[in-house]
Short mmCIF file of C-alpha atoms in Angstrom, two decimals:
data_model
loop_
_atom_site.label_atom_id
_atom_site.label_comp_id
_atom_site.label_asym_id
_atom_site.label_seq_id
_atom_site.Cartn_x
_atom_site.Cartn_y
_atom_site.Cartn_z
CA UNK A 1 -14.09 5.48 3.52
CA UNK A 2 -16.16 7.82 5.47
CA UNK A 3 -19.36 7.14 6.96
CA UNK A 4 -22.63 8.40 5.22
CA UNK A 5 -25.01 7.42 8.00
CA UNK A 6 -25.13 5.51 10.51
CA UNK A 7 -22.57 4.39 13.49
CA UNK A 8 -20.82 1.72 13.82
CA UNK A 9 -18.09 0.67 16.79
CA UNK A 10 -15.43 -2.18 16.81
CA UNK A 11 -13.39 -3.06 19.71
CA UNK A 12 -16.12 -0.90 22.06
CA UNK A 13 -14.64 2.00 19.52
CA UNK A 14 -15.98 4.43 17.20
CA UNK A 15 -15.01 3.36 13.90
CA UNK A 16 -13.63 7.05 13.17
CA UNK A 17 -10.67 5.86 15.61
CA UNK A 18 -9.90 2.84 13.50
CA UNK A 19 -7.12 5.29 11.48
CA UNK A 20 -5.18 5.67 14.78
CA UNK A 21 -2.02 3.66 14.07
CA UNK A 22 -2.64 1.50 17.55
CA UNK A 23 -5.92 0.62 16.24
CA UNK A 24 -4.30 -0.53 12.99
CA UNK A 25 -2.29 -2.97 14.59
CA UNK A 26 -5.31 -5.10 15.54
CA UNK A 27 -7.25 -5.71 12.22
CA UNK A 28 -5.90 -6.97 9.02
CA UNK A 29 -7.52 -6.08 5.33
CA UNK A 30 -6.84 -8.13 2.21
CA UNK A 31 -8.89 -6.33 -0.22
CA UNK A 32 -8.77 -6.70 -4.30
CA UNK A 33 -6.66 -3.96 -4.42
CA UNK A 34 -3.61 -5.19 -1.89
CA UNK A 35 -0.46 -5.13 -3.84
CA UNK A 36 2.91 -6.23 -3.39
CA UNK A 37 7.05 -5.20 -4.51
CA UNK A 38 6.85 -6.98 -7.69
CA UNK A 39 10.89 -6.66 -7.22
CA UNK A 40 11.62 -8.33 -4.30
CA UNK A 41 10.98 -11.84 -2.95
CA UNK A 42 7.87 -12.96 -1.17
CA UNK A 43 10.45 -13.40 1.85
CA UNK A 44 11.42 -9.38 1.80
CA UNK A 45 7.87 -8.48 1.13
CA UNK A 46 6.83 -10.10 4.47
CA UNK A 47 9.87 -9.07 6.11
CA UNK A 48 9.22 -5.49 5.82
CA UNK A 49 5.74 -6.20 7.51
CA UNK A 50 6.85 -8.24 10.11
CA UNK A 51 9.13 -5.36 11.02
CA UNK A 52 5.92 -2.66 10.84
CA UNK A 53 3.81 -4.86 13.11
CA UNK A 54 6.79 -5.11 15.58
CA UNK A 55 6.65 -9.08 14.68
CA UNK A 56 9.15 -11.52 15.21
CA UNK A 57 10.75 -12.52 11.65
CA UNK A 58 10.61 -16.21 12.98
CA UNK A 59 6.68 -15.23 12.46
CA UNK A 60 7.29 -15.69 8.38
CA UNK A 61 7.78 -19.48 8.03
CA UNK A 62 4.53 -19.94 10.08
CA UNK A 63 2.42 -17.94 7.84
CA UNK A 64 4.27 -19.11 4.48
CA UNK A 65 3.06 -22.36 6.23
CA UNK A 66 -0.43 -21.65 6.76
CA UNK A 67 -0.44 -20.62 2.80
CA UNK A 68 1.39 -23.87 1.52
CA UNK A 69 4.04 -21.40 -0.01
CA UNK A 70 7.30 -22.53 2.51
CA UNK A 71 8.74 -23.81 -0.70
CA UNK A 72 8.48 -20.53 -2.61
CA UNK A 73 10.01 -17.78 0.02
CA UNK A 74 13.37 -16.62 -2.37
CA UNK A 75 10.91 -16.67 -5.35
CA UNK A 76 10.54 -12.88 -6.44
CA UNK A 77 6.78 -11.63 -6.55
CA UNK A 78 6.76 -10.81 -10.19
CA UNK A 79 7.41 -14.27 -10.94
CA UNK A 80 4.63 -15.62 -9.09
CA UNK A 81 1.45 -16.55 -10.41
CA UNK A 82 -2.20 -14.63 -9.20
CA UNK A 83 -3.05 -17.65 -7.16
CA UNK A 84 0.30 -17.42 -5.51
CA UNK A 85 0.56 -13.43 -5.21
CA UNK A 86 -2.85 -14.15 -3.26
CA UNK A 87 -1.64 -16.33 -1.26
CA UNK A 88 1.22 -14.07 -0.04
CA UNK A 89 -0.88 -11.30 0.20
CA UNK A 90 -3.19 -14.04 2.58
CA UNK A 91 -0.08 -14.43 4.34
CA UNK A 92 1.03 -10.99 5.10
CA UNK A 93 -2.43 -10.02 6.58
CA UNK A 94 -1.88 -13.13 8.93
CA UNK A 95 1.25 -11.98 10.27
CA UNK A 96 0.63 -10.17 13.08
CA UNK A 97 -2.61 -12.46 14.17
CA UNK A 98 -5.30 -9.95 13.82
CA UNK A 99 -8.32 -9.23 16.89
CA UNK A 100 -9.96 -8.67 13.60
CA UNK A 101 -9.48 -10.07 10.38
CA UNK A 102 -11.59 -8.06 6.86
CA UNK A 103 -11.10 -10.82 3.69
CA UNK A 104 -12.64 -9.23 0.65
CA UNK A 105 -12.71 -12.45 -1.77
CA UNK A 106 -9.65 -14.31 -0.17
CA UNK A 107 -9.50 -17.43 -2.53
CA UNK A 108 -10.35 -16.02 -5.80
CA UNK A 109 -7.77 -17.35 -8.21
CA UNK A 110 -7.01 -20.01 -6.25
CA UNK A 111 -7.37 -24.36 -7.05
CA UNK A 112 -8.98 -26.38 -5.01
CA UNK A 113 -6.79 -28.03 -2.91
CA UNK A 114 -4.95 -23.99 -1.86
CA UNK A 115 -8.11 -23.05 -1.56
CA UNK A 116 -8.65 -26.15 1.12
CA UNK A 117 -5.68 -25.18 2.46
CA UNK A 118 -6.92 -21.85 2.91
CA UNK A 119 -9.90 -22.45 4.92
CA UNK A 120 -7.73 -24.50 7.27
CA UNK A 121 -5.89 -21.92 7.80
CA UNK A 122 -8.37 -19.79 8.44
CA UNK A 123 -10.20 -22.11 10.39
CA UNK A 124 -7.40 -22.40 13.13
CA UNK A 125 -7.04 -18.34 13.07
CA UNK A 126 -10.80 -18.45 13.73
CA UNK A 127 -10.58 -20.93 16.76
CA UNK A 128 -7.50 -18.86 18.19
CA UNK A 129 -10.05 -15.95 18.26
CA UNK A 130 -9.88 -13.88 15.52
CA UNK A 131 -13.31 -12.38 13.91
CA UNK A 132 -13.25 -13.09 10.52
CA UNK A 133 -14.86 -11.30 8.72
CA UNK A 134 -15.19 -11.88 4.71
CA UNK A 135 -17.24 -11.00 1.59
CA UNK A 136 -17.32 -13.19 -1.02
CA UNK A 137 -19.76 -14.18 -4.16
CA UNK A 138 -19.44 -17.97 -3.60
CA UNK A 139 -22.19 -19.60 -1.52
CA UNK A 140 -20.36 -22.89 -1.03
CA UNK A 141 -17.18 -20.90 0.78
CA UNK A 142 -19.90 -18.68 2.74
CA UNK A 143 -21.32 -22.37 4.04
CA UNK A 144 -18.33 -24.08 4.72
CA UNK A 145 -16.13 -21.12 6.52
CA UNK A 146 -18.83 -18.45 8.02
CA UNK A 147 -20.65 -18.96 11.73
CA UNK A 148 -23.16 -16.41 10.60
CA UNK A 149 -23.79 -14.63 6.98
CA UNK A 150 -25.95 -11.75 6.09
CA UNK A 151 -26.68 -10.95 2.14
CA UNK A 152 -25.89 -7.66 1.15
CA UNK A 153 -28.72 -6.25 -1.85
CA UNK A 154 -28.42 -2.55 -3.10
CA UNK A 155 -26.39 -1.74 0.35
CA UNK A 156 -28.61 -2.78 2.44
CA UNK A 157 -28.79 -6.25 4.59
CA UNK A 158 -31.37 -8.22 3.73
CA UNK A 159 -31.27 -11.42 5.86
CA UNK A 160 -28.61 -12.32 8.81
CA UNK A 161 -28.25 -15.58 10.14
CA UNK A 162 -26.22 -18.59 10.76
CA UNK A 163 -26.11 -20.79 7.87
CA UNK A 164 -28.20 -23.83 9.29
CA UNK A 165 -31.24 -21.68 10.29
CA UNK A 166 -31.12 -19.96 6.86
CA UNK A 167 -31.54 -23.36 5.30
CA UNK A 168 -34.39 -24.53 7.64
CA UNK A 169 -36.16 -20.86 7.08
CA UNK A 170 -36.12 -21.53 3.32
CA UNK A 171 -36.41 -25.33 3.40
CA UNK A 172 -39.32 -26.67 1.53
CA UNK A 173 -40.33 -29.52 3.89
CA UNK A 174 -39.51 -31.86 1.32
CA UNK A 175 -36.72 -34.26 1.13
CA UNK A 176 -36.06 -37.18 -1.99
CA UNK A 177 -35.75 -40.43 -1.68
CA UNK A 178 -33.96 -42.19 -4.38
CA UNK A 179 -35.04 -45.77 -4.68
CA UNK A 180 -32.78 -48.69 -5.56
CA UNK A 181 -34.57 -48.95 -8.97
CA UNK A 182 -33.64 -45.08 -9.68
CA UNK A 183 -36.90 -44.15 -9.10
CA UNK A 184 -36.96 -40.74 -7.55
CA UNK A 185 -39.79 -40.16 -5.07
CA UNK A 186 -40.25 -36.52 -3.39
CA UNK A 187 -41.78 -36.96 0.38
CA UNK A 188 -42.95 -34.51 2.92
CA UNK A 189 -40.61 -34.60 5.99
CA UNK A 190 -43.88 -34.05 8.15
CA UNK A 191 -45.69 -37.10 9.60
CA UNK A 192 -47.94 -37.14 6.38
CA UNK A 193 -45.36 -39.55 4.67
CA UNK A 194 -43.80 -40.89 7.45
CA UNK A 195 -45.60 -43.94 6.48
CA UNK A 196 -44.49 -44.44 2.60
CA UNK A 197 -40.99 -43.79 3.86
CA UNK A 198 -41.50 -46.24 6.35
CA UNK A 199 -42.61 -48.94 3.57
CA UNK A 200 -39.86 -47.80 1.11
CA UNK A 201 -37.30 -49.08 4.61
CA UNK A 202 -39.29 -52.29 4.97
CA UNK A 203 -38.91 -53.31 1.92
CA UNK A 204 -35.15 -52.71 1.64
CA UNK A 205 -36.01 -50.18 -1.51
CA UNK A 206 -33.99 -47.12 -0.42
CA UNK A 207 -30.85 -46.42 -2.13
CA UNK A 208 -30.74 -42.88 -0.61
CA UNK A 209 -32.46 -39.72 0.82
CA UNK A 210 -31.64 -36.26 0.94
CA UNK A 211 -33.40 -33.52 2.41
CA UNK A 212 -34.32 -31.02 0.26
CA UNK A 213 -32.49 -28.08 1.75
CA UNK A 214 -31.56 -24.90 0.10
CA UNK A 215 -28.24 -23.74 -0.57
CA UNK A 216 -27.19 -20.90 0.22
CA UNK A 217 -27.50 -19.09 -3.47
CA UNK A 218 -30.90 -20.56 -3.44
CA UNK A 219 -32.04 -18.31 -0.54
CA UNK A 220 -29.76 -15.01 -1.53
CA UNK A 221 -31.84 -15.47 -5.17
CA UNK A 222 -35.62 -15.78 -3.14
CA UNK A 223 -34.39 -12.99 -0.32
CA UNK A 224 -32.94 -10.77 -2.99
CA UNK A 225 -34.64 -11.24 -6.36
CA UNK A 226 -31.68 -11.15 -8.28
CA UNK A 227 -29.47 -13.79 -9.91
CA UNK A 228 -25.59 -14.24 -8.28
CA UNK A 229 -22.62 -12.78 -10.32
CA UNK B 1 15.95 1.81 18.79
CA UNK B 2 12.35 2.44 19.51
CA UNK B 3 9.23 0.94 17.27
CA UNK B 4 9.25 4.11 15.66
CA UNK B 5 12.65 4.12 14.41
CA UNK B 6 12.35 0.66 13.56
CA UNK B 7 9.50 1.14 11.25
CA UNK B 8 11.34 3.87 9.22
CA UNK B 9 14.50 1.62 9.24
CA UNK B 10 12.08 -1.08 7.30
CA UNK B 11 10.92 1.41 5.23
CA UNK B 12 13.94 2.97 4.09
CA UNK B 13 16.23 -0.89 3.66
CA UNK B 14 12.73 -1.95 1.36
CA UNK B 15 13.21 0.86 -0.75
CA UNK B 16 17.13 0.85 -0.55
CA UNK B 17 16.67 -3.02 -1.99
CA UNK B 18 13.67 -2.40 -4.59
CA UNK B 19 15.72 0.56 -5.84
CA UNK B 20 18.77 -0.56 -6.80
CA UNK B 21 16.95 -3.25 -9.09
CA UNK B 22 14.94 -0.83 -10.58
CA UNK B 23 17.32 0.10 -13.39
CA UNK B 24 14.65 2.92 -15.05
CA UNK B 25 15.04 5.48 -12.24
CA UNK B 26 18.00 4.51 -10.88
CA UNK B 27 19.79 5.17 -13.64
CA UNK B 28 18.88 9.21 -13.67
CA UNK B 29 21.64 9.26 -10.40
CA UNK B 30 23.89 9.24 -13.55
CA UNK B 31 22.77 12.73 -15.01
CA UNK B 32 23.98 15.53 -12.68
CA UNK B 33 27.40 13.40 -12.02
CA UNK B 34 27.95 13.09 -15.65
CA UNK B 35 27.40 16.89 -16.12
CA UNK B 36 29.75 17.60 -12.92
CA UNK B 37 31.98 15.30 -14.88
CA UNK B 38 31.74 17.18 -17.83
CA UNK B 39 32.47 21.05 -15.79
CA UNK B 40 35.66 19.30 -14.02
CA UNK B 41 37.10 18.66 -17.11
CA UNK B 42 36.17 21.33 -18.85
CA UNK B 43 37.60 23.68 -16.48
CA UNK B 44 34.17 25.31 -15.29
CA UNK B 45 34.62 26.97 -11.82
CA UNK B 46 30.99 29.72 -11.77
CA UNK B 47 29.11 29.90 -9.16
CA UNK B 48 25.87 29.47 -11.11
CA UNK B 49 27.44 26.48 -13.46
CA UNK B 50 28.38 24.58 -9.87
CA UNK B 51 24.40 25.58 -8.93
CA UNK B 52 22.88 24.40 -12.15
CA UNK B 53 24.42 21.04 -11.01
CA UNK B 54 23.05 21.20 -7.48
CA UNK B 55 19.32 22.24 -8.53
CA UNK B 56 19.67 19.79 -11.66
CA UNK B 57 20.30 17.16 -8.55
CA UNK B 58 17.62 18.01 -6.69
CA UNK B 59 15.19 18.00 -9.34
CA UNK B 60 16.07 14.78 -10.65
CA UNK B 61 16.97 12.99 -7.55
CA UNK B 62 15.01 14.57 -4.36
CA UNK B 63 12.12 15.55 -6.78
CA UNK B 64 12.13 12.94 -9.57
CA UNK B 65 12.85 9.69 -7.92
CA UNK B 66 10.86 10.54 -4.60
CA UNK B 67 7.64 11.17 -7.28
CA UNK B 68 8.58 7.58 -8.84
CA UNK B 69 9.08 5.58 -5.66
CA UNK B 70 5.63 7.38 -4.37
CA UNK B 71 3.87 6.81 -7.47
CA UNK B 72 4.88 3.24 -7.82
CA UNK B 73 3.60 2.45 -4.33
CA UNK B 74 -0.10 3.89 -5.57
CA UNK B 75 0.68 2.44 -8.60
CA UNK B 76 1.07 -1.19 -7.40
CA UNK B 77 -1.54 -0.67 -4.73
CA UNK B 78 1.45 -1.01 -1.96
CA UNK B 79 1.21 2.43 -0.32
CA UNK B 80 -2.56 1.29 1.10
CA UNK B 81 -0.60 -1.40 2.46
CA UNK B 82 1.74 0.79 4.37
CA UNK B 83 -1.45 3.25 5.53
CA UNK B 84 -3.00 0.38 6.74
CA UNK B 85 0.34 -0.72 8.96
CA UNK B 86 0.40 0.45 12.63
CA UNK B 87 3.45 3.06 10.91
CA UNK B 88 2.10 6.53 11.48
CA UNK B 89 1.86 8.78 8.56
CA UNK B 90 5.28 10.39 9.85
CA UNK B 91 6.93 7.35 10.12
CA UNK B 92 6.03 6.13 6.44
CA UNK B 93 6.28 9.67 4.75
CA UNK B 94 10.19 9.72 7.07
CA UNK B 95 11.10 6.23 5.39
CA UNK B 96 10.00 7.08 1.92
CA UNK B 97 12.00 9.90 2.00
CA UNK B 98 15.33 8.83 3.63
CA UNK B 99 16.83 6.68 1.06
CA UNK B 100 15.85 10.06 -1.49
CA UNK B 101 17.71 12.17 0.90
CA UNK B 102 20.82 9.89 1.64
CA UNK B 103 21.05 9.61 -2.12
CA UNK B 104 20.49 13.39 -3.04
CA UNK B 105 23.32 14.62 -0.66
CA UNK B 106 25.81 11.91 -1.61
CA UNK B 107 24.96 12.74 -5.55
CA UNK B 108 25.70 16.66 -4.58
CA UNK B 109 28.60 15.81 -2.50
CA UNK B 110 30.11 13.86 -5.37
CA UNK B 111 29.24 16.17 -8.15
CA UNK B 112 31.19 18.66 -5.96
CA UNK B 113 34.19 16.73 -5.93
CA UNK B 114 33.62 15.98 -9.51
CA UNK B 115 33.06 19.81 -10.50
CA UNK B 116 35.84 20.74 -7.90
CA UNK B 117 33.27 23.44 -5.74
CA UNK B 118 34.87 24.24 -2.42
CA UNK B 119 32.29 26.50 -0.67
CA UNK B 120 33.86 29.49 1.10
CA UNK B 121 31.24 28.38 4.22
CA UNK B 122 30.96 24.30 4.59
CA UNK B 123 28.38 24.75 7.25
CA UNK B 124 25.99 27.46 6.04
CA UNK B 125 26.22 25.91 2.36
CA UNK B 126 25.71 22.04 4.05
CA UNK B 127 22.62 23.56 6.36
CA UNK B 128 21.16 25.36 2.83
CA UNK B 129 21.63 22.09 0.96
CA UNK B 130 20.19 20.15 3.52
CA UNK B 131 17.39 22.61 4.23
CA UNK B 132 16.56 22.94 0.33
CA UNK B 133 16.42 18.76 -0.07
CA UNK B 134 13.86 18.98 2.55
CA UNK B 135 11.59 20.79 0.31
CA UNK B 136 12.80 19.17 -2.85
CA UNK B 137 11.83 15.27 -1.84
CA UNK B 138 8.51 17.05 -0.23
CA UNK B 139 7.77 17.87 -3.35
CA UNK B 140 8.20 14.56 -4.62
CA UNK B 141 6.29 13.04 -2.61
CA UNK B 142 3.51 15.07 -3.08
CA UNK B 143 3.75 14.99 -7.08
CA UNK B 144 3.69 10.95 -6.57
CA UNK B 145 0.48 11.18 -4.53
CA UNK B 146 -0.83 13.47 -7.43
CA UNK B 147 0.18 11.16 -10.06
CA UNK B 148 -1.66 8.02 -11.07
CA UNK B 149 1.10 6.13 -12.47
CA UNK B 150 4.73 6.43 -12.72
CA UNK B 151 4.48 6.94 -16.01
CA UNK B 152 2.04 9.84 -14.93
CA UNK B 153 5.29 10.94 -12.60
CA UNK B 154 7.78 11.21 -15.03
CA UNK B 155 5.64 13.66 -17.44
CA UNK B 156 4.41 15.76 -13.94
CA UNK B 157 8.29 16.39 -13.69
CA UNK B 158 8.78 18.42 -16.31
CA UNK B 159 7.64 21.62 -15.58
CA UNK B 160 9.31 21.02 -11.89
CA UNK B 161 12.19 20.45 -13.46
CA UNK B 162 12.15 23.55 -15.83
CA UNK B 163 11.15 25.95 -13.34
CA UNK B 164 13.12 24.97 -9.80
CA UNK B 165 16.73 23.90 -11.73
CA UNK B 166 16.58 26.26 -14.65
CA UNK B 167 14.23 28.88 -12.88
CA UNK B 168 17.36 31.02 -12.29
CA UNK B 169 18.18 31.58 -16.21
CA UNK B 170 14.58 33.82 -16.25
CA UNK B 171 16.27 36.34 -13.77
CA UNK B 172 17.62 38.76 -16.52
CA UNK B 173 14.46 39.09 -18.09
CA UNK B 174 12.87 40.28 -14.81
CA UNK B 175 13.32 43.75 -15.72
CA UNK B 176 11.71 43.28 -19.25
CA UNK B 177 8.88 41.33 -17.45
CA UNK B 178 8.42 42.26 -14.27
CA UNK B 179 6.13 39.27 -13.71
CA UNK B 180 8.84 36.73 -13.47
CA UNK B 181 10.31 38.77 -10.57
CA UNK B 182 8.85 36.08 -9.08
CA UNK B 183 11.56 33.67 -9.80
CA UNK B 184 13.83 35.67 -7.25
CA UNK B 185 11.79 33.62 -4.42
CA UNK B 186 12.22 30.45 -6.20
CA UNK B 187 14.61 27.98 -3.69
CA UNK B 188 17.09 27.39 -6.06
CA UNK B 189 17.58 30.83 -6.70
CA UNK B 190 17.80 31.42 -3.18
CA UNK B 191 20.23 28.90 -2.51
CA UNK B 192 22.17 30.18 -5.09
CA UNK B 193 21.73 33.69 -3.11
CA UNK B 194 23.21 32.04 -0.04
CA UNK B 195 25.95 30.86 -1.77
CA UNK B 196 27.40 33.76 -3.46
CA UNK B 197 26.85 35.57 -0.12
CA UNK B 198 28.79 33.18 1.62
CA UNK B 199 31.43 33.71 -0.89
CA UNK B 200 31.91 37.31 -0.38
CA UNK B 201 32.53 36.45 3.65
CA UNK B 202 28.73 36.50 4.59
CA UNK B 203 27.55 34.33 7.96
CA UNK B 204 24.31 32.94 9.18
CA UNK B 205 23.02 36.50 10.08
CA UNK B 206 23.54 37.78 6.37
CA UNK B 207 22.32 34.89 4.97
CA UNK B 208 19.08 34.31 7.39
CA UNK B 209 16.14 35.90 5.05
CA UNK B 210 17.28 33.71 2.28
CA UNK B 211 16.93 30.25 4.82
CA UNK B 212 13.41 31.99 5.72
CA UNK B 213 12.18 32.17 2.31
CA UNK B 214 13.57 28.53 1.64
CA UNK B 215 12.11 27.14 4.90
CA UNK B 216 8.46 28.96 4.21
CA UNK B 217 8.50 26.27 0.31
CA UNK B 218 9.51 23.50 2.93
CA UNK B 219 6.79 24.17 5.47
CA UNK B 220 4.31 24.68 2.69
CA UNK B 221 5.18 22.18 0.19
CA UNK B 222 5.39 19.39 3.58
CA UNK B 223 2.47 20.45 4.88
CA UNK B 224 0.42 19.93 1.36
CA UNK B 225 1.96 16.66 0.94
CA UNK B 226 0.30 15.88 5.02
CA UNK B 227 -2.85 16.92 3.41
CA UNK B 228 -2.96 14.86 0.45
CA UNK B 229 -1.40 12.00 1.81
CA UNK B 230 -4.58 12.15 4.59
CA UNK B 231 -7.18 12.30 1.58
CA UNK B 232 -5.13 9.80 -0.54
CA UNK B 233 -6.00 7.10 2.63
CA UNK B 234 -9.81 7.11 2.41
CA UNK B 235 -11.20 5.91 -0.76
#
């Protein structure tokens, strides 16, 4: 796409140079719009980008790996299901180990436990040192996998920060104790109740207490004004 | 073999493999054998029936299959995959079109067996051939980067099939009409040109405006399908 406004650089780089085919061998893109050769197996489908990148074909099992699809390799894409075709497409942008990594919904269609799997995955490519960097509508995934988030309203970003301060920011000061006789009691986590609390411990009454943080959603809904799709 | 080779190579074995199981356009490498076939048996030894044959090959194999495999890539959102490979745009437009050009010049050189044409020139008929495929799967490849869909492809053929393999049959109402004079500059007509030429004991000198005009639709018709295939990678 080109630029409107604006500038923007990655690897110390004008953007603009980002088509040069060096460049492209540094960042991978899984977008909703990545396909694959319905006709062939997942195996030739990654072997023909293994052999673009200048990969090692040894490179395949690893990522079929890091997408729990090892099992699945001679299984022709058009007989895969969307959570699976996603998963090879997941897999084919991890084969040459990005610098820099673009996910544009990367788990959609996919159960819970690939969708664990997933994040490990991504995780380790993370710690390795690749910049992830990945839009998604779900709050919980934008918690558990990003170091920092910013919310995107009407193209424009409206708040930036790591997911911790965003919750203090927009944290009420409250938290709720729940009481071994179900009783729900909302305190102030200043030094106002510190005393109740403290008579709630001494008595052995406390079944649990949670600080009333927000999630994630909470805060895009109170930054943004709008509801999540 | 360098990385750039290498990336064509993978280019051109994919396609080679997701071809041959794709029965629908495969198939059409049937058509201009089964008419050579046909004028073998028949006894048919023109000049222009041996030509229909050739052009009727490159429209349905250079033209009509590069157009499919192109417009299946957009299609099944795979050629964004490819732009977005370290291949250059050279490299991926080479490998799409190598397994159209390996299979357009083994469908002619069969259908000549088949028809029984022995050119009186190997060489300057062979360089023609090879010079007109050029333009042929360019062409292709820039009606699959048009189209939307292959269905899209196969009804964008049409007219590119009626004018470049049948183009020549409009030549004796030129003098009625004088607009379709035109269709003396079409490729197939002038490949037909070079042939008969090179029948009568003509060489390369004889022959040379005819490989100009022919080389002038390659240049253009590659250097439109550069052009689109730049636009067709931004969104």
């Amino acid at each position: 796409m080109e630029p409107t406004v604006g500038s923007a650089t990655v690897f110390g780089e004008s953007i603009s140079k980002l088509k040069k085919p060096e460049y492209r061998q540094r960042f991978g893109v899984l977008t909703d719009n990545s396909g694959l050769y319905k006709r062939m197996t997942v195996y030739e489908n990654l072997k023909l980008y293994c052999e673009l990148y200048g990969m090692p074909l040894s490179k395949i099992n690893e990522v079929l790996e890091s997408v729990n699809l090892q099992e699945d390799r001679k299984k022709k894409v058009s007989a895969l299901s969307k959570g699976m075709t996603q998963r090879v497409l997941l897999a084919r942008t991890l084969l040459h180990a990005p610098e820099l990594l673009f996910l544009d919904e990367p788990t959609s269609a996919l159960d819970p436990v690939n969708t664990r799997h997933i994040y490990k995955g991504l995780r380790a490519l993370n710690e390795k040192g690749t910049t992830i960097f990945l839009t998604t509508h779900d709050m919980e995934e934008a918690d558990t996998l990003c170091d920092r988030v910013a919310f995107l309203n009407k193209g424009k970003i409206q708040l930036m920060d790591t997911p911790d301060q965003l919750k203090k920011r927009y944290a009420d000061g409250t938290m709720t104790v729940e009481l071994k006789n179900e009783e729900k009691v909302v305190l102030s986590t200043g030094t106002e109740d510190a005393q109740v609390l403290y008579e709630f411990m001494k008595n052995g009454q406390v079944a649990t207490i949670h600080s009333n943080e927000p999630t994630l959603g909470d805060i895009f809904v109170k930054a943004t004004g709008r509801v999540l799709a | 073999m360098n990385e750039s080779i290498k990336r064509v190579n993978a280019i051109f074995q994919k396609d080679f493999k997701d071809f041959s199981r794709n029965i629908a356009v495969s198939v059409v490498l049937f058509m201009p054998l089964f008419v050579a076939a046909l004028y073998g048996r028949m006894g048919v030894d023109t000049l222009d029936a041996h030509y229909m044959i050739i052009n009727l090959t490159f429209a349905m194999v250079a033209t009509f299959v590069q157009c499919c495999l192109i417009a299946e890539e957009k299609e099944q959102n795979t050629l964004r995959g490819l732009m977005l490979s370290p291949a250059s745009t050279f490299e991926i437009l080479s490998g799409k079109s190598l397994l159209t050009f390996v299979l357009t010049i083994l469908v002619i050189v069969a259908g000549a067996l088949l028809s029984e044409y022995q050119p009186a020139n190997l060489l300057i008929v062979s360089l023609a051939i090879v010079l007109s495929s050029f333009f042929y799967i360019a062409l292709g490849t820039l009606l699959g980067l048009w189209a939307k869909s292959v269905m899209e492809a196969s009804v964008i053929i049409l007219p590119v099939l009626g004018i470049f393999s049948f183009g020549s049959f409009l030549l004796p109402l030129a003098e009625k009409y004088p607009v379709l004079k035109v269709v003396e500059y079409l490729p197939s007509v002038q490949l037909i040109e070079i042939a008969s030429k090179v029948e009568n004991g003509a060489g390369f000198s004889e022959t040379a405006m005819q490989f100009g005009i022919i080389f002038i639709w390659t240049a253009a018709a590659g250097a439109l399908t550069a052009i689109i295939y730049k636009k067709r990678m931004m969104d």
